[in-house]
Amino acid sequence: MSKAFVDYLERLKGSRTWTAARAALRRSLAFPPGEYPPVLPYVEAFVDGEGWEREAHYLVAALYALKDGAHQEGRTLAQALRQAGQARDSKSVGKRFQALLDADRDQLPFRLRQAVGLVEGGLDFAKLLEDLLLWFDGRRRVQVRWAREYYGVREEETQEEIEEVKA
């Protein structure tokens, strides 16, 4: 479902209507997700009903437009933010990342917009949508994985630590 949505956005980017669609989608970031009527034709066919799933689709579409469709499969937002922090040698990226991880439903669109604005290059928008759809899971698995990706804990290192604790 997430991939199909991003594939649709990729096709939209390749069409003659992309300039107008991009402008409307970018403008929608000034409104709560799904409440800016000009973007309804671009997103509504991919969502059912109301709630967070709908908002997440609108949010990802707007962020995709913000990055001018710079989709890069496999590059997560956390990885991209880590690279942005290293390139800038700045603690502000880390503080914004922590604020993003702790964002509630009202804050999340603003925090994501800030975070995506810091990133150079593309992002995996399908993965971003998948992650946002699970953002409010009580176990916070997405936030934990993003923290590992940002702070550079690699799976091999984690596995080595587990082996050391067992020994």
Coordinates of C-alpha atoms in Angstrom, one line a residue:
M1 CA 0.0 0.0 0.0
S2 CA 2.8 2.5 0.9
K3 CA 4.8 1.6 -2.1
A4 CA 1.7 1.9 -4.4
F5 CA 1.1 5.4 -3.0
V6 CA 4.7 6.5 -3.6
D7 CA 4.6 4.9 -7.1
Y8 CA 1.5 7.0 -7.7
L9 CA 3.4 10.2 -6.5
E10 CA 6.3 9.2 -8.8
R11 CA 4.0 9.0 -11.8
L12 CA 2.4 12.3 -10.8
K13 CA 5.9 13.9 -10.6
G14 CA 6.5 12.7 -14.2
S15 CA 3.3 14.2 -15.5
R16 CA 2.5 17.7 -16.8
T17 CA 0.4 18.4 -13.7
W18 CA 3.3 18.0 -11.3
T19 CA 4.1 21.7 -11.0
A20 CA 0.5 22.6 -9.9
A21 CA 0.2 19.5 -7.7
R22 CA 3.6 20.1 -6.1
A23 CA 2.6 23.7 -5.3
A24 CA -0.7 22.6 -3.8
L25 CA 0.9 19.8 -1.8
R26 CA 3.6 22.1 -0.4
R27 CA 1.0 24.7 0.5
S28 CA -0.9 22.0 2.4
L29 CA 1.8 21.8 5.0
A30 CA 0.4 25.1 6.4
F31 CA -2.8 23.2 7.2
P32 CA -3.7 20.2 9.3
P33 CA -3.1 17.1 7.1
G34 CA -6.1 16.5 4.8
E35 CA -7.8 19.8 5.4
Y36 CA -6.5 21.8 2.4
P37 CA -9.1 21.1 -0.4
P38 CA -6.8 21.6 -3.4
V39 CA -4.9 18.5 -2.6
L40 CA -7.8 16.2 -2.1
P41 CA -7.7 14.9 -5.8
Y42 CA -4.1 13.8 -5.3
V43 CA -4.5 11.8 -2.1
E44 CA -8.0 10.9 -1.3
A45 CA -8.2 7.8 -3.5
F46 CA -5.5 6.2 -1.4
V47 CA -7.2 6.5 2.0
D48 CA -10.2 5.0 3.7
G49 CA -12.2 6.9 6.3
E50 CA -10.8 9.3 8.8
G51 CA -8.1 9.2 11.4
W52 CA -4.3 9.0 11.5
E53 CA -4.0 6.8 8.4
R54 CA -5.6 9.5 6.3
E55 CA -3.5 12.2 7.9
A56 CA -0.3 10.2 7.4
H57 CA -0.9 9.9 3.6
Y58 CA -1.5 13.7 3.3
L59 CA 1.5 14.4 5.3
V60 CA 3.8 12.1 3.3
A61 CA 2.5 13.5 0.0
A62 CA 3.2 17.1 1.2
L63 CA 6.7 16.1 2.4
Y64 CA 7.3 14.4 -0.9
A65 CA 6.4 17.6 -2.7
L66 CA 8.6 19.6 -0.3
K67 CA 11.5 17.5 -1.4
D68 CA 10.4 17.8 -5.1
G69 CA 9.9 14.1 -5.3
A70 CA 13.4 13.2 -4.2
H71 CA 12.5 9.6 -3.5
Q72 CA 15.5 7.4 -2.6
E73 CA 14.6 3.8 -1.8
G74 CA 16.2 2.5 1.4
R75 CA 17.3 5.9 2.8
T76 CA 15.2 6.4 6.0
L77 CA 14.6 9.8 7.6
A78 CA 16.7 8.9 10.6
Q79 CA 19.6 7.9 8.5
A80 CA 19.3 11.1 6.4
L81 CA 19.1 13.2 9.6
R82 CA 22.2 11.5 11.0
Q83 CA 24.1 12.3 7.8
A84 CA 22.8 15.9 8.0
G85 CA 24.0 16.2 11.6
Q86 CA 27.4 14.8 10.8
A87 CA 27.8 17.1 7.8
R88 CA 26.9 20.2 9.8
D89 CA 28.7 19.2 12.9
S90 CA 25.8 20.7 14.8
K91 CA 23.9 19.6 17.9
S92 CA 20.7 21.3 16.7
V93 CA 19.9 18.4 14.3
G94 CA 20.1 16.0 17.2
K95 CA 17.9 18.1 19.4
R96 CA 15.3 18.3 16.6
F97 CA 15.6 14.6 16.1
Q98 CA 14.8 14.0 19.7
A99 CA 11.9 16.4 19.6
L100 CA 10.6 14.5 16.6
L101 CA 10.8 11.2 18.4
D102 CA 8.8 12.6 21.3
A103 CA 6.2 14.4 19.1
D104 CA 2.6 13.9 19.8
R105 CA -0.1 13.8 17.0
D106 CA -0.4 17.6 17.0
Q107 CA 3.3 18.3 16.9
L108 CA 4.3 15.5 14.4
P109 CA 3.5 17.3 11.2
F110 CA 5.5 20.4 12.2
R111 CA 8.4 18.3 13.5
L112 CA 8.5 16.2 10.3
R113 CA 8.5 19.3 8.1
Q114 CA 11.4 20.7 10.1
A115 CA 13.3 17.3 9.9
V116 CA 12.7 16.8 6.2
G117 CA 13.8 20.4 5.5
L118 CA 17.2 19.6 7.1
V119 CA 17.8 16.6 4.9
E120 CA 20.0 16.8 1.7
G121 CA 19.0 14.4 -1.0
G122 CA 16.2 11.9 -1.2
L123 CA 14.3 9.9 1.3
D124 CA 12.4 6.6 1.2
F125 CA 8.9 8.0 1.3
A126 CA 7.2 4.6 1.2
K127 CA 9.2 3.6 4.3
L128 CA 8.3 6.9 5.9
L129 CA 4.6 6.3 5.3
E130 CA 4.9 2.7 6.7
D131 CA 6.6 4.1 9.8
L132 CA 4.1 6.9 10.3
L133 CA 1.2 4.4 10.1
L134 CA 2.8 2.7 13.1
W135 CA 4.0 5.8 14.9
F136 CA 1.4 5.6 17.7
D137 CA 1.9 1.9 18.5
G138 CA 2.2 1.6 22.3
R139 CA 5.5 -0.2 22.0
R140 CA 7.1 2.7 20.0
R141 CA 9.0 0.3 17.8
V142 CA 9.4 2.9 15.0
Q143 CA 10.9 5.5 17.4
V144 CA 13.3 2.9 18.8
R145 CA 14.4 1.8 15.3
W146 CA 14.8 5.4 14.2
A147 CA 16.9 6.1 17.4
R148 CA 19.2 3.1 16.5
E149 CA 19.5 4.4 12.9
Y150 CA 20.3 7.9 14.0
Y151 CA 22.8 7.1 16.7
G152 CA 24.5 4.5 14.5
V153 CA 23.9 1.3 16.4
R154 CA 24.4 -1.4 13.8
E155 CA 22.7 -4.7 14.0
E156 CA 26.1 -6.5 14.2
E157 CA 27.1 -4.4 17.2
T158 CA 23.9 -5.1 18.9
Q159 CA 24.2 -8.8 18.3
E160 CA 27.8 -8.7 19.7
E161 CA 26.6 -7.0 22.8
I162 CA 23.9 -9.6 23.3
E163 CA 26.5 -12.3 22.9
E164 CA 28.8 -10.7 25.5
V165 CA 26.0 -10.4 28.0
K166 CA 25.1 -14.1 27.5
A167 CA 28.7 -15.2 28.0

